[in-house]
Amino acid sequence: KLYKSKLLIFPKKSGKKGVKKGDTPKSELQNVAQNTLKEIIPVERPQLRIKARAITSEEKESSAYKKMKKARTDKKYEG
């Protein structure tokens, strides 16, 4: 929403035929400065690393392979 609020769309052609729905009006385009910065709007980056922790007994007992195998066979037979 922030990006769309800052976005100004110039018409492709001059004149009334070149203006389309969604273009910014001429009155707002008079004194527009071009952005030369590398980043226009900063993008939030997700945390890539998860801190190490001890494996719980519940996680040791369960098997990811068996769960995936069971899900695959259920999908195959149920359709």
PDB file of C-alpha atoms in Angstrom:
ATOM      1  CA  LYS A   1       0.000   0.000   0.000  1.00  0.00           C
ATOM      2  CA  LEU A   2       2.893   2.340   0.758  1.00  0.00           C
ATOM      3  CA  TYR A   3       4.392   1.634  -2.668  1.00  0.00           C
ATOM      4  CA  LYS A   4       1.128   2.330  -4.486  1.00  0.00           C
ATOM      5  CA  SER A   5       0.601   5.556  -2.539  1.00  0.00           C
ATOM      6  CA  LYS A   6       4.013   6.865  -3.697  1.00  0.00           C
ATOM      7  CA  LEU A   7       3.658   5.604  -7.275  1.00  0.00           C
ATOM      8  CA  LEU A   8       3.081   8.194 -10.016  1.00  0.00           C
ATOM      9  CA  ILE A   9       2.148   6.840 -13.447  1.00  0.00           C
ATOM     10  CA  PHE A  10       2.994   9.031 -16.419  1.00  0.00           C
ATOM     11  CA  PRO A  11       0.790   8.734 -19.520  1.00  0.00           C
ATOM     12  CA  LYS A  12       2.425   6.926 -22.469  1.00  0.00           C
ATOM     13  CA  LYS A  13       1.427   9.507 -25.090  1.00  0.00           C
ATOM     14  CA  SER A  14       0.709  13.206 -24.897  1.00  0.00           C
ATOM     15  CA  GLY A  15      -2.808  14.471 -25.513  1.00  0.00           C
ATOM     16  CA  LYS A  16      -6.194  13.206 -24.431  1.00  0.00           C
ATOM     17  CA  LYS A  17      -5.942   9.875 -26.277  1.00  0.00           C
ATOM     18  CA  GLY A  18      -2.764   8.849 -24.418  1.00  0.00           C
ATOM     19  CA  VAL A  19      -4.281   9.252 -20.952  1.00  0.00           C
ATOM     20  CA  LYS A  20      -5.691   6.038 -19.530  1.00  0.00           C
ATOM     21  CA  LYS A  21      -7.537   5.109 -16.360  1.00  0.00           C
ATOM     22  CA  GLY A  22      -5.114   4.944 -13.424  1.00  0.00           C
ATOM     23  CA  ASP A  23      -2.646   7.550 -14.760  1.00  0.00           C
ATOM     24  CA  THR A  24      -1.694  10.372 -12.421  1.00  0.00           C
ATOM     25  CA  PRO A  25      -3.354  13.723 -13.314  1.00  0.00           C
ATOM     26  CA  LYS A  26      -1.210  16.406 -15.024  1.00  0.00           C
ATOM     27  CA  SER A  27      -1.588  18.775 -12.072  1.00  0.00           C
ATOM     28  CA  GLU A  28       0.276  16.320  -9.804  1.00  0.00           C
ATOM     29  CA  LEU A  29       3.011  15.592 -12.374  1.00  0.00           C
ATOM     30  CA  GLN A  30       4.229  19.189 -12.721  1.00  0.00           C
ATOM     31  CA  ASN A  31       6.933  19.253 -10.015  1.00  0.00           C
ATOM     32  CA  VAL A  32       7.899  15.613  -9.619  1.00  0.00           C
ATOM     33  CA  ALA A  33      11.548  14.831  -8.882  1.00  0.00           C
ATOM     34  CA  GLN A  34      12.990  11.572 -10.187  1.00  0.00           C
ATOM     35  CA  ASN A  35      14.193   9.201  -7.526  1.00  0.00           C
ATOM     36  CA  THR A  36      17.892   8.382  -7.907  1.00  0.00           C
ATOM     37  CA  LEU A  37      18.301   6.492  -4.630  1.00  0.00           C
ATOM     38  CA  LYS A  38      19.142   2.801  -4.698  1.00  0.00           C
ATOM     39  CA  GLU A  39      16.275   1.865  -2.390  1.00  0.00           C
ATOM     40  CA  ILE A  40      12.891   3.494  -2.889  1.00  0.00           C
ATOM     41  CA  ILE A  41      11.091   1.753  -0.043  1.00  0.00           C
ATOM     42  CA  PRO A  42      13.040  -0.425   2.423  1.00  0.00           C
ATOM     43  CA  VAL A  43      12.036  -4.091   2.340  1.00  0.00           C
ATOM     44  CA  GLU A  44      11.845  -5.942   5.631  1.00  0.00           C
ATOM     45  CA  ARG A  45      13.974  -9.067   5.480  1.00  0.00           C
ATOM     46  CA  PRO A  46      12.988 -12.149   7.478  1.00  0.00           C
ATOM     47  CA  GLN A  47      15.337 -13.619  10.052  1.00  0.00           C
ATOM     48  CA  LEU A  48      17.393 -16.290   8.324  1.00  0.00           C
ATOM     49  CA  ARG A  49      19.040 -17.950  11.285  1.00  0.00           C
ATOM     50  CA  ILE A  50      17.244 -19.805  14.042  1.00  0.00           C
ATOM     51  CA  LYS A  51      19.135 -20.228  17.298  1.00  0.00           C
ATOM     52  CA  ALA A  52      20.185 -23.757  18.217  1.00  0.00           C
ATOM     53  CA  ARG A  53      18.143 -25.563  20.831  1.00  0.00           C
ATOM     54  CA  ALA A  54      18.021 -28.977  22.435  1.00  0.00           C
ATOM     55  CA  ILE A  55      15.965 -31.688  20.735  1.00  0.00           C
ATOM     56  CA  THR A  56      12.991 -32.707  22.862  1.00  0.00           C
ATOM     57  CA  SER A  57      12.108 -36.319  23.631  1.00  0.00           C
ATOM     58  CA  GLU A  58       8.897 -35.913  21.631  1.00  0.00           C
ATOM     59  CA  GLU A  59      10.904 -34.914  18.541  1.00  0.00           C
ATOM     60  CA  LYS A  60      13.274 -37.868  19.041  1.00  0.00           C
ATOM     61  CA  GLU A  61      10.375 -40.349  19.149  1.00  0.00           C
ATOM     62  CA  SER A  62       8.626 -39.128  16.008  1.00  0.00           C
ATOM     63  CA  SER A  63      10.034 -39.779  12.538  1.00  0.00           C
ATOM     64  CA  ALA A  64       9.623 -37.206   9.774  1.00  0.00           C
ATOM     65  CA  TYR A  65      10.170 -39.875   7.114  1.00  0.00           C
ATOM     66  CA  LYS A  66       7.349 -42.034   8.459  1.00  0.00           C
ATOM     67  CA  LYS A  67       4.978 -39.038   8.592  1.00  0.00           C
ATOM     68  CA  MET A  68       5.748 -38.098   4.980  1.00  0.00           C
ATOM     69  CA  LYS A  69       5.437 -41.714   3.796  1.00  0.00           C
ATOM     70  CA  LYS A  70       2.060 -42.041   5.567  1.00  0.00           C
ATOM     71  CA  ALA A  71       0.841 -38.772   4.008  1.00  0.00           C
ATOM     72  CA  ARG A  72       1.922 -39.936   0.529  1.00  0.00           C
ATOM     73  CA  THR A  73       0.127 -43.277   0.821  1.00  0.00           C
ATOM     74  CA  ASP A  74      -3.015 -41.617   2.245  1.00  0.00           C
ATOM     75  CA  LYS A  75      -3.059 -39.195  -0.683  1.00  0.00           C
ATOM     76  CA  LYS A  76      -2.585 -42.014  -3.186  1.00  0.00           C
ATOM     77  CA  TYR A  77      -5.436 -44.143  -1.844  1.00  0.00           C
ATOM     78  CA  GLU A  78      -7.857 -41.312  -1.115  1.00  0.00           C
ATOM     79  CA  GLY A  79      -7.335 -39.707  -4.510  1.00  0.00           C
TER      80      GLY A  79
END
